[in-house]
Each structure stands twice: as structure tokens, then as C-alpha cells.
Amino acid sequence: MSEMWTAKLRTKWQKELPIEKLLPDDQPAYVASWIYVFGVLTLSALAMIIASGIVLAFEGPAWYHTSDAGKFTNSMHFWSVQLFFVFMVIHLWGKFWMAAWRGNRFRTWATGAVAFISSIATAFTGYLVQTNFDSQWISFEAKDGFNSMGVGAFFNVTNLGQMLLLHVAFLPLILGVLTVVHVLMVRKRGVVPPIDAEPALSNRGPQ
Amino acid sequence: MTGWISEFMNHPATYLKIGWLQISVSNLLVILLMLATFALAVFLPFPKGHDDTQEPRT
Ligand code: HEM
């Protein structure tokens, strides 16, 4: 076989994530429970956040702070974030109580955990760029926290430009990549079987 | 802002204090609603869809 990296990557990809696994039309019976819906709900809320965020970015604060349609889009962005966190935390509880890191799924859990932390950072910078008394109060409280942790030289939370760029460029990019990797890993390994459906004397589910 | 929602929300939050624990009523409500949603997701039966893996009957 060709030694080119393209060929190696293709072979590995076809072996580990063939299209049947990437876009399945059938799932094991145990997946028929509402708790498995919360990953997709989180994903849908994230899609709403990104779509409304793009509109906010194009129109700018002079529009979204004054016009009715602007305020509506701004609220859509805000409330999608609230739902995103509610869904994500219920998803996390579900995966925690079913120990969904079993069967070589540690990386699925870990990317989820890091996505959770980056969501907090994204939401935090979002609150900092409201350009109102609320954001002013939050940043002045937070700067003392950051300085006491010794990271004040890297994150100046009172610097609106830095916070805005982190909120609309860097952090969504990180969160987006983590989410894609997270979902691809679920697809690659398949949904973890319930604890009592696992083979005896083994903590590894079918791969 | 006008309307009953802004009337309803336009005052400082009420806080509950139990020893060292202090939480606003609104935050407590959100947490309780999340726990309730979790319980419903676990215990409510999931609707059964049609089985499209079956061979069409001839
Ligand atoms: C950006 C936020 C997140 C999104 C969009 C997301 C999305 C998803 C989706 C669509 C699934 C498959 C369907 C399901 O079982 O619900 C899934 C599975 C999973 N998620 Fe998340 N998730 C997120 C955050 C998290 C967090 C915070 C954790 C835990 C720390 C986590 C842990 C897991 C695990 C372990 C699985 C795999 C379950 C299995 O293999 O059966 N996820 N996620």
C-alpha cells in the first residue's frame, strides 16, 4: 500500500469510523430512553447559540441594544445559553450515573468535561461584553479573582476588546472543535451498554 | 422595560440562608427544576416508534 499520509489516514479512518458508524439508522434497544436525548438537546441549543451569535456579530450592538428585532435576537442568544447549560448538566448527570466512560470511552468523557469548562469561559466572557453596568460590575469583581490566581497578566477581564474577541472567536472555536470530536468519538465506539448488560468480570463493553 | 415579567423580576433577589449555605430562591428553583427534569427523563417511558428494520410484509 502507498506510504503517503493520505493513504494511511484514509485506511485508519475507514477502519475506525466507516460511514455506517458515522450515520447509523439503528441503535440498541437500551437507547430508547429520554436520558439519551440530552446530548442532542445540548447540541441543538449550541446550534441556536451560534446562529443567533452570528446575527448579533453582523448587526452589532447599535442594533441589538435598541431595535425590537435586535433585542429579540439578543434574548434568543441569552436564553439558548441558559438551556444549553441546563441540558449539558442533565446530560452530564446521566452519563455520570451510567458510568459512560466504561469500555474505552474515557476520551468521550474527558472531551465532554473540557467542553463544560470551556463553555463556562465562553459564557463568562459573554457576560463581560454586554457593555452595561452588569458587565462592568462582573469584570471589576472578576479582576481581583484573576489577579489573586496570578493570571491577571494574561487575562485582563476589564479589557473589553480582549474579552469580545475571546468570546466571538477563540472560545467558540475551541468549544466547536471539542464538540465535534466528542460526538465523533461517541459514533466511533457506539453507545455504552447499561452496567447490568455487560459481560461478567469485565469492565469493558463491546468496542 | 415593561410587562409583568420585568415587574416581577425588577427587584433584588430573595436569599435563603441555612448556616453557611446561602442561595437565592431563583437559583434554588432552577436547580430543583433540573433535578425534576432529570428524574422525568429517567422514569418517563420513551415513545416507541415504528420498527423500520423489519422486512416489508409481502
Ligand atoms: C458541548 C457540550 C456537549 C455536547 C454538545 C454533547 C453531545 C453529546 C451527544 C450528542 C452524545 C450522544 C448522545 C447521548 O448519549 O446523549 C454524547 C455522549 C456522551 N457525552 Fe456528551 N456532550 C456535551 C458535554 C458533555 C459533558 C460535560 C460530559 C461529561 C463530562 C459528556 C459526556 C458524554 C459521554 C461519556 C458520552 C458517551 C456516552 C456513550 O458512549 O454511550 N458530554 N454527548
PDB file of C-alpha atoms and ligand atoms in Angstrom:
ATOM      1  CA  MET A   1       0.000   0.000   0.000  1.00  0.00           C
ATOM      2  CA  SER A   2       1.065   3.556  -0.629  1.00  0.00           C
ATOM      3  CA  GLU A   3       3.184   5.117   2.098  1.00  0.00           C
ATOM      4  CA  MET A   4       1.585   8.511   1.653  1.00  0.00           C
ATOM      5  CA  TRP A   5      -0.035  10.085   4.700  1.00  0.00           C
ATOM      6  CA  THR A   6      -3.285  10.494   2.810  1.00  0.00           C
ATOM      7  CA  ALA A   7      -3.492   6.738   2.226  1.00  0.00           C
ATOM      8  CA  LYS A   8      -2.606   5.950   5.842  1.00  0.00           C
ATOM      9  CA  LEU A   9      -5.191   8.389   7.150  1.00  0.00           C
ATOM     10  CA  ARG A  10      -7.825   7.007   4.752  1.00  0.00           C
ATOM     11  CA  THR A  11      -7.214   3.421   5.844  1.00  0.00           C
ATOM     12  CA  LYS A  12      -7.315   4.315   9.521  1.00  0.00           C
ATOM     13  CA  TRP A  13     -10.469   6.418   9.061  1.00  0.00           C
ATOM     14  CA  GLN A  14     -12.277   3.712   7.067  1.00  0.00           C
ATOM     15  CA  LYS A  15     -11.389   1.135   9.701  1.00  0.00           C
ATOM     16  CA  GLU A  16     -12.305   3.193  12.770  1.00  0.00           C
ATOM     17  CA  LEU A  17     -15.189   5.338  11.596  1.00  0.00           C
ATOM     18  CA  PRO A  18     -16.828   3.885   8.491  1.00  0.00           C
ATOM     19  CA  ILE A  19     -19.832   5.797   7.162  1.00  0.00           C
ATOM     20  CA  GLU A  20     -22.249   3.173   8.611  1.00  0.00           C
ATOM     21  CA  LYS A  21     -20.992   4.062  12.095  1.00  0.00           C
ATOM     22  CA  LEU A  22     -20.927   7.792  11.407  1.00  0.00           C
ATOM     23  CA  LEU A  23     -24.550   7.937  10.187  1.00  0.00           C
ATOM     24  CA  PRO A  24     -26.370   4.975  11.772  1.00  0.00           C
ATOM     25  CA  ASP A  25     -30.118   4.420  11.354  1.00  0.00           C
ATOM     26  CA  ASP A  26     -30.434   1.902  14.140  1.00  0.00           C
ATOM     27  CA  GLN A  27     -29.493   1.869  17.828  1.00  0.00           C
ATOM     28  CA  PRO A  28     -29.590  -0.821  20.560  1.00  0.00           C
ATOM     29  CA  ALA A  29     -32.896  -1.107  22.477  1.00  0.00           C
ATOM     30  CA  TYR A  30     -31.475   0.457  25.662  1.00  0.00           C
ATOM     31  CA  VAL A  31     -31.012   3.793  23.840  1.00  0.00           C
ATOM     32  CA  ALA A  32     -34.820   4.215  23.811  1.00  0.00           C
ATOM     33  CA  SER A  33     -34.840   6.441  26.916  1.00  0.00           C
ATOM     34  CA  TRP A  34     -35.299  10.201  27.322  1.00  0.00           C
ATOM     35  CA  ILE A  35     -31.940  10.497  29.066  1.00  0.00           C
ATOM     36  CA  TYR A  36     -30.145   9.800  25.765  1.00  0.00           C
ATOM     37  CA  VAL A  37     -31.871  12.806  24.191  1.00  0.00           C
ATOM     38  CA  PHE A  38     -29.982  15.321  26.287  1.00  0.00           C
ATOM     39  CA  GLY A  39     -26.737  15.160  24.270  1.00  0.00           C
ATOM     40  CA  VAL A  40     -28.655  16.105  21.138  1.00  0.00           C
ATOM     41  CA  LEU A  41     -30.622  18.775  23.038  1.00  0.00           C
ATOM     42  CA  THR A  42     -27.289  20.281  24.134  1.00  0.00           C
ATOM     43  CA  LEU A  43     -26.142  20.169  20.523  1.00  0.00           C
ATOM     44  CA  SER A  44     -29.346  21.873  19.322  1.00  0.00           C
ATOM     45  CA  ALA A  45     -29.048  24.628  21.920  1.00  0.00           C
ATOM     46  CA  LEU A  46     -25.438  25.164  20.787  1.00  0.00           C
ATOM     47  CA  ALA A  47     -26.616  25.465  17.167  1.00  0.00           C
ATOM     48  CA  MET A  48     -29.132  28.160  18.233  1.00  0.00           C
ATOM     49  CA  ILE A  49     -26.406  29.998  20.170  1.00  0.00           C
ATOM     50  CA  ILE A  50     -24.077  30.012  17.165  1.00  0.00           C
ATOM     51  CA  ALA A  51     -26.801  31.044  14.688  1.00  0.00           C
ATOM     52  CA  SER A  52     -28.078  33.931  16.855  1.00  0.00           C
ATOM     53  CA  GLY A  53     -24.483  34.909  17.724  1.00  0.00           C
ATOM     54  CA  ILE A  54     -23.597  35.243  14.043  1.00  0.00           C
ATOM     55  CA  VAL A  55     -26.586  37.562  13.511  1.00  0.00           C
ATOM     56  CA  LEU A  56     -25.529  39.658  16.557  1.00  0.00           C
ATOM     57  CA  ALA A  57     -21.971  39.895  15.179  1.00  0.00           C
ATOM     58  CA  PHE A  58     -23.156  41.085  11.763  1.00  0.00           C
ATOM     59  CA  GLU A  59     -25.627  43.677  13.066  1.00  0.00           C
ATOM     60  CA  GLY A  60     -23.641  44.989  16.036  1.00  0.00           C
ATOM     61  CA  PRO A  61     -24.629  46.465  19.438  1.00  0.00           C
ATOM     62  CA  ALA A  62     -26.243  49.617  17.998  1.00  0.00           C
ATOM     63  CA  TRP A  63     -28.861  47.252  16.520  1.00  0.00           C
ATOM     64  CA  TYR A  64     -29.218  44.592  19.217  1.00  0.00           C
ATOM     65  CA  HIS A  65     -29.423  47.067  22.102  1.00  0.00           C
ATOM     66  CA  THR A  66     -32.073  49.292  20.547  1.00  0.00           C
ATOM     67  CA  SER A  67     -34.337  47.687  17.925  1.00  0.00           C
ATOM     68  CA  ASP A  68     -37.060  45.168  18.769  1.00  0.00           C
ATOM     69  CA  ALA A  69     -35.672  42.542  16.374  1.00  0.00           C
ATOM     70  CA  GLY A  70     -32.200  43.150  17.820  1.00  0.00           C
ATOM     71  CA  LYS A  71     -33.353  42.710  21.410  1.00  0.00           C
ATOM     72  CA  PHE A  72     -35.230  39.574  20.385  1.00  0.00           C
ATOM     73  CA  THR A  73     -32.091  38.081  18.772  1.00  0.00           C
ATOM     74  CA  ASN A  74     -30.045  39.089  21.813  1.00  0.00           C
ATOM     75  CA  SER A  75     -32.560  37.343  24.101  1.00  0.00           C
ATOM     76  CA  MET A  76     -32.573  34.302  21.834  1.00  0.00           C
ATOM     77  CA  HIS A  77     -28.781  34.108  22.249  1.00  0.00           C
ATOM     78  CA  PHE A  78     -29.015  34.522  26.033  1.00  0.00           C
ATOM     79  CA  TRP A  79     -31.845  32.044  26.642  1.00  0.00           C
ATOM     80  CA  SER A  80     -30.287  29.445  24.326  1.00  0.00           C
ATOM     81  CA  VAL A  81     -27.234  29.637  26.582  1.00  0.00           C
ATOM     82  CA  GLN A  82     -29.389  29.050  29.673  1.00  0.00           C
ATOM     83  CA  LEU A  83     -30.962  25.986  28.042  1.00  0.00           C
ATOM     84  CA  PHE A  84     -27.557  24.816  26.762  1.00  0.00           C
ATOM     85  CA  PHE A  85     -26.226  24.687  30.333  1.00  0.00           C
ATOM     86  CA  VAL A  86     -29.359  23.020  31.734  1.00  0.00           C
ATOM     87  CA  PHE A  87     -29.260  20.334  29.011  1.00  0.00           C
ATOM     88  CA  MET A  88     -25.491  19.866  29.318  1.00  0.00           C
ATOM     89  CA  VAL A  89     -25.631  19.386  33.094  1.00  0.00           C
ATOM     90  CA  ILE A  90     -28.525  16.880  32.865  1.00  0.00           C
ATOM     91  CA  HIS A  91     -26.535  15.104  30.097  1.00  0.00           C
ATOM     92  CA  LEU A  92     -23.500  15.069  32.428  1.00  0.00           C
ATOM     93  CA  TRP A  93     -25.569  13.647  35.336  1.00  0.00           C
ATOM     94  CA  GLY A  94     -26.945  10.957  33.047  1.00  0.00           C
ATOM     95  CA  LYS A  95     -23.508   9.952  31.786  1.00  0.00           C
ATOM     96  CA  PHE A  96     -22.104  10.065  35.328  1.00  0.00           C
ATOM     97  CA  TRP A  97     -24.733   7.763  36.835  1.00  0.00           C
ATOM     98  CA  MET A  98     -24.440   5.291  33.953  1.00  0.00           C
ATOM     99  CA  ALA A  99     -20.617   5.453  34.214  1.00  0.00           C
ATOM    100  CA  ALA A 100     -20.477   6.143  30.484  1.00  0.00           C
ATOM    101  CA  TRP A 101     -16.656   6.233  30.485  1.00  0.00           C
ATOM    102  CA  ARG A 102     -16.627   2.393  30.577  1.00  0.00           C
ATOM    103  CA  GLY A 103     -15.325   0.405  27.610  1.00  0.00           C
ATOM    104  CA  ASN A 104     -12.525   2.672  26.430  1.00  0.00           C
ATOM    105  CA  ARG A 105     -14.765   5.738  26.433  1.00  0.00           C
ATOM    106  CA  PHE A 106     -12.578   7.828  28.747  1.00  0.00           C
ATOM    107  CA  ARG A 107     -11.797  10.303  25.977  1.00  0.00           C
ATOM    108  CA  THR A 108     -15.512  10.854  25.290  1.00  0.00           C
ATOM    109  CA  TRP A 109     -15.967  11.765  28.948  1.00  0.00           C
ATOM    110  CA  ALA A 110     -12.807  13.906  29.005  1.00  0.00           C
ATOM    111  CA  THR A 111     -13.700  15.939  25.905  1.00  0.00           C
ATOM    112  CA  GLY A 112     -17.149  16.468  27.457  1.00  0.00           C
ATOM    113  CA  ALA A 113     -15.587  17.678  30.698  1.00  0.00           C
ATOM    114  CA  VAL A 114     -13.245  20.077  28.890  1.00  0.00           C
ATOM    115  CA  ALA A 115     -16.187  21.279  26.754  1.00  0.00           C
ATOM    116  CA  PHE A 116     -18.031  22.027  30.003  1.00  0.00           C
ATOM    117  CA  ILE A 117     -15.116  24.121  31.300  1.00  0.00           C
ATOM    118  CA  SER A 118     -14.725  25.998  28.001  1.00  0.00           C
ATOM    119  CA  SER A 119     -18.485  26.664  27.952  1.00  0.00           C
ATOM    120  CA  ILE A 120     -18.135  28.343  31.341  1.00  0.00           C
ATOM    121  CA  ALA A 121     -15.295  30.502  29.981  1.00  0.00           C
ATOM    122  CA  THR A 122     -17.366  31.352  26.887  1.00  0.00           C
ATOM    123  CA  ALA A 123     -20.428  32.273  28.950  1.00  0.00           C
ATOM    124  CA  PHE A 124     -18.266  34.306  31.335  1.00  0.00           C
ATOM    125  CA  THR A 125     -16.738  36.392  28.512  1.00  0.00           C
ATOM    126  CA  GLY A 126     -20.282  36.754  27.119  1.00  0.00           C
ATOM    127  CA  TYR A 127     -21.439  38.371  30.366  1.00  0.00           C
ATOM    128  CA  LEU A 128     -18.371  40.659  30.188  1.00  0.00           C
ATOM    129  CA  VAL A 129     -19.235  42.045  26.735  1.00  0.00           C
ATOM    130  CA  GLN A 130     -22.786  43.225  27.497  1.00  0.00           C
ATOM    131  CA  THR A 131     -21.459  46.827  27.736  1.00  0.00           C
ATOM    132  CA  ASN A 132     -23.748  47.702  30.646  1.00  0.00           C
ATOM    133  CA  PHE A 133     -23.471  48.128  34.429  1.00  0.00           C
ATOM    134  CA  ASP A 134     -23.869  44.383  34.879  1.00  0.00           C
ATOM    135  CA  SER A 135     -20.775  43.592  32.798  1.00  0.00           C
ATOM    136  CA  GLN A 136     -18.872  46.419  34.486  1.00  0.00           C
ATOM    137  CA  TRP A 137     -19.674  45.017  37.930  1.00  0.00           C
ATOM    138  CA  ILE A 138     -18.803  41.432  36.909  1.00  0.00           C
ATOM    139  CA  SER A 139     -15.446  42.424  35.403  1.00  0.00           C
ATOM    140  CA  PHE A 140     -14.442  44.539  38.394  1.00  0.00           C
ATOM    141  CA  GLU A 141     -15.217  41.685  40.767  1.00  0.00           C
ATOM    142  CA  ALA A 142     -13.552  39.123  38.493  1.00  0.00           C
ATOM    143  CA  LYS A 143     -10.318  41.063  38.013  1.00  0.00           C
ATOM    144  CA  ASP A 144      -9.497  40.624  41.703  1.00  0.00           C
ATOM    145  CA  GLY A 145     -10.189  36.908  41.426  1.00  0.00           C
ATOM    146  CA  PHE A 146      -7.963  36.557  38.367  1.00  0.00           C
ATOM    147  CA  ASN A 147      -5.186  38.650  39.909  1.00  0.00           C
ATOM    148  CA  SER A 148      -5.248  36.596  43.085  1.00  0.00           C
ATOM    149  CA  MET A 149      -4.811  33.458  40.957  1.00  0.00           C
ATOM    150  CA  GLY A 150      -1.778  35.079  39.318  1.00  0.00           C
ATOM    151  CA  VAL A 151      -3.149  35.032  35.765  1.00  0.00           C
ATOM    152  CA  GLY A 152      -4.007  38.734  35.576  1.00  0.00           C
ATOM    153  CA  ALA A 153      -1.163  39.304  33.108  1.00  0.00           C
ATOM    154  CA  PHE A 154      -2.811  37.008  30.542  1.00  0.00           C
ATOM    155  CA  PHE A 155      -6.486  37.782  31.071  1.00  0.00           C
ATOM    156  CA  ASN A 156      -7.414  41.377  31.641  1.00  0.00           C
ATOM    157  CA  VAL A 157     -11.141  40.978  32.206  1.00  0.00           C
ATOM    158  CA  THR A 158     -11.689  44.742  32.138  1.00  0.00           C
ATOM    159  CA  ASN A 159     -10.273  44.889  28.600  1.00  0.00           C
ATOM    160  CA  LEU A 160     -13.457  44.840  26.522  1.00  0.00           C
ATOM    161  CA  GLY A 161     -11.634  44.267  23.220  1.00  0.00           C
ATOM    162  CA  GLN A 162      -9.811  41.196  24.532  1.00  0.00           C
ATOM    163  CA  MET A 163     -12.970  39.735  26.092  1.00  0.00           C
ATOM    164  CA  LEU A 164     -15.046  40.361  22.957  1.00  0.00           C
ATOM    165  CA  LEU A 165     -12.503  38.647  20.704  1.00  0.00           C
ATOM    166  CA  LEU A 166     -12.158  35.684  23.080  1.00  0.00           C
ATOM    167  CA  HIS A 167     -15.956  35.427  23.220  1.00  0.00           C
ATOM    168  CA  VAL A 168     -16.638  35.567  19.480  1.00  0.00           C
ATOM    169  CA  ALA A 169     -13.508  33.941  18.033  1.00  0.00           C
ATOM    170  CA  PHE A 170     -11.182  31.879  20.203  1.00  0.00           C
ATOM    171  CA  LEU A 171     -13.551  30.260  22.719  1.00  0.00           C
ATOM    172  CA  PRO A 172     -16.338  29.265  20.270  1.00  0.00           C
ATOM    173  CA  LEU A 173     -13.668  27.718  18.038  1.00  0.00           C
ATOM    174  CA  ILE A 174     -12.316  25.612  20.924  1.00  0.00           C
ATOM    175  CA  LEU A 175     -15.848  24.640  22.003  1.00  0.00           C
ATOM    176  CA  GLY A 176     -16.824  23.787  18.419  1.00  0.00           C
ATOM    177  CA  VAL A 177     -13.805  21.541  17.855  1.00  0.00           C
ATOM    178  CA  LEU A 178     -14.301  19.802  21.220  1.00  0.00           C
ATOM    179  CA  THR A 179     -17.978  19.189  20.437  1.00  0.00           C
ATOM    180  CA  VAL A 180     -17.224  17.699  17.008  1.00  0.00           C
ATOM    181  CA  VAL A 181     -14.529  15.420  18.459  1.00  0.00           C
ATOM    182  CA  HIS A 182     -16.868  14.452  21.346  1.00  0.00           C
ATOM    183  CA  VAL A 183     -19.705  13.403  19.025  1.00  0.00           C
ATOM    184  CA  LEU A 184     -17.356  11.613  16.563  1.00  0.00           C
ATOM    185  CA  MET A 185     -15.975   9.572  19.469  1.00  0.00           C
ATOM    186  CA  VAL A 186     -19.488   8.568  20.522  1.00  0.00           C
ATOM    187  CA  ARG A 187     -20.149   7.465  16.935  1.00  0.00           C
ATOM    188  CA  LYS A 188     -16.883   5.545  16.712  1.00  0.00           C
ATOM    189  CA  ARG A 189     -17.399   3.497  19.899  1.00  0.00           C
ATOM    190  CA  GLY A 190     -21.177   3.204  19.835  1.00  0.00           C
ATOM    191  CA  VAL A 191     -23.445   3.934  22.806  1.00  0.00           C
ATOM    192  CA  VAL A 192     -22.222   2.365  26.038  1.00  0.00           C
ATOM    193  CA  PRO A 193     -24.328  -0.653  27.180  1.00  0.00           C
ATOM    194  CA  PRO A 194     -26.109  -0.421  30.569  1.00  0.00           C
ATOM    195  CA  ILE A 195     -23.994  -1.583  33.516  1.00  0.00           C
ATOM    196  CA  ASP A 196     -26.018  -4.796  34.063  1.00  0.00           C
ATOM    197  CA  ALA A 197     -25.841  -5.706  30.341  1.00  0.00           C
ATOM    198  CA  GLU A 198     -22.070  -6.017  30.404  1.00  0.00           C
ATOM    199  CA  PRO A 199     -20.203  -9.325  30.236  1.00  0.00           C
ATOM    200  CA  ALA A 200     -19.391 -10.645  33.733  1.00  0.00           C
ATOM    201  CA  LEU A 201     -15.971  -9.952  35.312  1.00  0.00           C
ATOM    202  CA  SER A 202     -15.166  -7.273  32.810  1.00  0.00           C
ATOM    203  CA  ASN A 203     -15.372  -3.519  32.926  1.00  0.00           C
ATOM    204  CA  ARG A 204     -15.018  -3.257  29.176  1.00  0.00           C
ATOM    205  CA  GLY A 205     -18.062  -3.024  26.960  1.00  0.00           C
ATOM    206  CA  PRO A 206     -18.050  -4.199  23.375  1.00  0.00           C
ATOM    207  CA  GLN A 207     -15.829  -1.959  21.266  1.00  0.00           C
TER     208      GLN A 207
ATOM    209  CA  MET B   1     -38.679  47.501  30.071  1.00  0.00           C
ATOM    210  CA  THR B   2     -42.374  46.957  30.637  1.00  0.00           C
ATOM    211  CA  GLY B   3     -44.661  43.974  31.100  1.00  0.00           C
ATOM    212  CA  TRP B   4     -45.367  41.687  34.010  1.00  0.00           C
ATOM    213  CA  ILE B   5     -42.111  39.720  33.664  1.00  0.00           C
ATOM    214  CA  SER B   6     -39.960  42.798  34.160  1.00  0.00           C
ATOM    215  CA  GLU B   7     -42.226  43.966  37.008  1.00  0.00           C
ATOM    216  CA  PHE B   8     -41.828  40.532  38.548  1.00  0.00           C
ATOM    217  CA  MET B   9     -38.038  40.465  38.158  1.00  0.00           C
ATOM    218  CA  ASN B  10     -37.211  44.105  38.840  1.00  0.00           C
ATOM    219  CA  HIS B  11     -36.285  43.803  42.497  1.00  0.00           C
ATOM    220  CA  PRO B  12     -33.325  42.348  44.414  1.00  0.00           C
ATOM    221  CA  ALA B  13     -33.330  38.549  44.749  1.00  0.00           C
ATOM    222  CA  THR B  14     -34.651  36.903  47.920  1.00  0.00           C
ATOM    223  CA  TYR B  15     -31.962  34.821  49.627  1.00  0.00           C
ATOM    224  CA  LEU B  16     -32.335  31.763  51.816  1.00  0.00           C
ATOM    225  CA  LYS B  17     -29.708  31.257  54.495  1.00  0.00           C
ATOM    226  CA  ILE B  18     -29.121  27.956  56.288  1.00  0.00           C
ATOM    227  CA  GLY B  19     -25.933  28.264  58.321  1.00  0.00           C
ATOM    228  CA  TRP B  20     -23.028  28.670  55.897  1.00  0.00           C
ATOM    229  CA  LEU B  21     -25.280  27.931  52.935  1.00  0.00           C
ATOM    230  CA  GLN B  22     -26.768  30.919  51.151  1.00  0.00           C
ATOM    231  CA  ILE B  23     -28.744  30.610  47.916  1.00  0.00           C
ATOM    232  CA  SER B  24     -31.202  32.814  46.058  1.00  0.00           C
ATOM    233  CA  VAL B  25     -34.734  31.450  45.649  1.00  0.00           C
ATOM    234  CA  SER B  26     -34.393  31.739  41.846  1.00  0.00           C
ATOM    235  CA  ASN B  27     -31.164  29.697  41.757  1.00  0.00           C
ATOM    236  CA  LEU B  28     -32.682  27.074  44.056  1.00  0.00           C
ATOM    237  CA  LEU B  29     -35.744  26.872  41.780  1.00  0.00           C
ATOM    238  CA  VAL B  30     -33.593  26.333  38.686  1.00  0.00           C
ATOM    239  CA  ILE B  31     -31.657  23.548  40.430  1.00  0.00           C
ATOM    240  CA  LEU B  32     -34.879  21.862  41.592  1.00  0.00           C
ATOM    241  CA  LEU B  33     -36.360  22.094  38.080  1.00  0.00           C
ATOM    242  CA  MET B  34     -33.199  20.495  36.649  1.00  0.00           C
ATOM    243  CA  LEU B  35     -33.383  17.648  39.163  1.00  0.00           C
ATOM    244  CA  ALA B  36     -37.070  17.172  38.288  1.00  0.00           C
ATOM    245  CA  THR B  37     -36.243  17.113  34.550  1.00  0.00           C
ATOM    246  CA  PHE B  38     -33.531  14.525  35.210  1.00  0.00           C
ATOM    247  CA  ALA B  39     -35.955  12.336  37.166  1.00  0.00           C
ATOM    248  CA  LEU B  40     -38.585  12.634  34.420  1.00  0.00           C
ATOM    249  CA  ALA B  41     -36.004  11.758  31.735  1.00  0.00           C
ATOM    250  CA  VAL B  42     -35.033   8.630  33.647  1.00  0.00           C
ATOM    251  CA  PHE B  43     -38.514   7.429  34.616  1.00  0.00           C
ATOM    252  CA  LEU B  44     -40.890   8.522  31.846  1.00  0.00           C
ATOM    253  CA  PRO B  45     -41.303   5.822  29.198  1.00  0.00           C
ATOM    254  CA  PHE B  46     -39.852   6.676  25.802  1.00  0.00           C
ATOM    255  CA  PRO B  47     -42.438   6.553  22.987  1.00  0.00           C
ATOM    256  CA  LYS B  48     -41.998   3.542  20.738  1.00  0.00           C
ATOM    257  CA  GLY B  49     -41.521   4.444  17.109  1.00  0.00           C
ATOM    258  CA  HIS B  50     -42.293   2.154  14.216  1.00  0.00           C
ATOM    259  CA  ASP B  51     -39.706  -0.508  13.547  1.00  0.00           C
ATOM    260  CA  ASP B  52     -38.229   0.220  10.143  1.00  0.00           C
ATOM    261  CA  THR B  53     -35.694  -2.565  10.345  1.00  0.00           C
ATOM    262  CA  GLN B  54     -38.422  -5.125   9.659  1.00  0.00           C
ATOM    263  CA  GLU B  55     -38.662  -6.574   6.193  1.00  0.00           C
ATOM    264  CA  PRO B  56     -41.753  -5.320   4.398  1.00  0.00           C
ATOM    265  CA  ARG B  57     -44.504  -7.969   4.535  1.00  0.00           C
ATOM    266  CA  THR B  58     -45.296  -9.450   1.185  1.00  0.00           C
TER     267      THR B  58
HETATM  268  C1  HEM C   1     -20.802  20.940  24.443  1.00  0.00           C
HETATM  269  C2  HEM C   1     -21.476  20.147  25.268  1.00  0.00           C
HETATM  270  C3  HEM C   1     -21.842  18.727  24.923  1.00  0.00           C
HETATM  271  C4  HEM C   1     -22.455  18.252  23.791  1.00  0.00           C
HETATM  272  C5  HEM C   1     -22.949  19.071  22.590  1.00  0.00           C
HETATM  273  C6  HEM C   1     -22.558  16.816  23.934  1.00  0.00           C
HETATM  274  C7  HEM C   1     -23.145  15.969  22.994  1.00  0.00           C
HETATM  275  C8  HEM C   1     -23.237  14.594  23.113  1.00  0.00           C
HETATM  276  C9  HEM C   1     -24.010  13.717  22.247  1.00  0.00           C
HETATM  277  C10 HEM C   1     -24.848  14.178  21.042  1.00  0.00           C
HETATM  278  C11 HEM C   1     -23.848  12.444  22.695  1.00  0.00           C
HETATM  279  C12 HEM C   1     -24.505  11.164  22.155  1.00  0.00           C
HETATM  280  C13 HEM C   1     -25.949  11.082  22.578  1.00  0.00           C
HETATM  281  C14 HEM C   1     -26.150  10.908  24.077  1.00  0.00           C
HETATM  282  O1  HEM C   1     -25.804   9.830  24.616  1.00  0.00           O
HETATM  283  O2  HEM C   1     -26.662  11.856  24.692  1.00  0.00           O
HETATM  284  C15 HEM C   1     -22.938  12.478  23.822  1.00  0.00           C
HETATM  285  C16 HEM C   1     -22.461  11.395  24.544  1.00  0.00           C
HETATM  286  C17 HEM C   1     -21.643  11.450  25.665  1.00  0.00           C
HETATM  287  N1  HEM C   1     -21.332  12.588  26.404  1.00  0.00           N
HETATM  288 FE1  HEM C   1     -21.672  14.495  25.766  1.00  0.00          FE
HETATM  289  N2  HEM C   1     -21.996  16.431  25.141  1.00  0.00           N
HETATM  290  C18 HEM C   1     -21.554  17.571  25.785  1.00  0.00           C
HETATM  291  C19 HEM C   1     -20.976  17.647  27.044  1.00  0.00           C
HETATM  292  C20 HEM C   1     -20.635  16.537  27.830  1.00  0.00           C
HETATM  293  C21 HEM C   1     -20.140  16.601  29.189  1.00  0.00           C
HETATM  294  C22 HEM C   1     -19.976  17.877  30.009  1.00  0.00           C
HETATM  295  C23 HEM C   1     -19.885  15.299  29.587  1.00  0.00           C
HETATM  296  C24 HEM C   1     -19.332  14.776  30.903  1.00  0.00           C
HETATM  297  C25 HEM C   1     -18.284  15.288  31.489  1.00  0.00           C
HETATM  298  C26 HEM C   1     -20.222  14.438  28.473  1.00  0.00           C
HETATM  299  C27 HEM C   1     -20.068  13.054  28.462  1.00  0.00           C
HETATM  300  C28 HEM C   1     -20.541  12.211  27.480  1.00  0.00           C
HETATM  301  C29 HEM C   1     -20.281  10.791  27.412  1.00  0.00           C
HETATM  302  C30 HEM C   1     -19.413   9.989  28.391  1.00  0.00           C
HETATM  303  C31 HEM C   1     -20.970  10.329  26.270  1.00  0.00           C
HETATM  304  C32 HEM C   1     -20.908   8.926  25.679  1.00  0.00           C
HETATM  305  C33 HEM C   1     -21.939   8.001  26.121  1.00  0.00           C
HETATM  306  C34 HEM C   1     -21.780   6.692  25.389  1.00  0.00           C
HETATM  307  O3  HEM C   1     -20.767   6.411  24.766  1.00  0.00           O
HETATM  308  O4  HEM C   1     -22.725   5.944  25.476  1.00  0.00           O
HETATM  309  N3  HEM C   1     -20.691  15.212  27.431  1.00  0.00           N
HETATM  310  N4  HEM C   1     -22.597  13.805  24.078  1.00  0.00           N
END
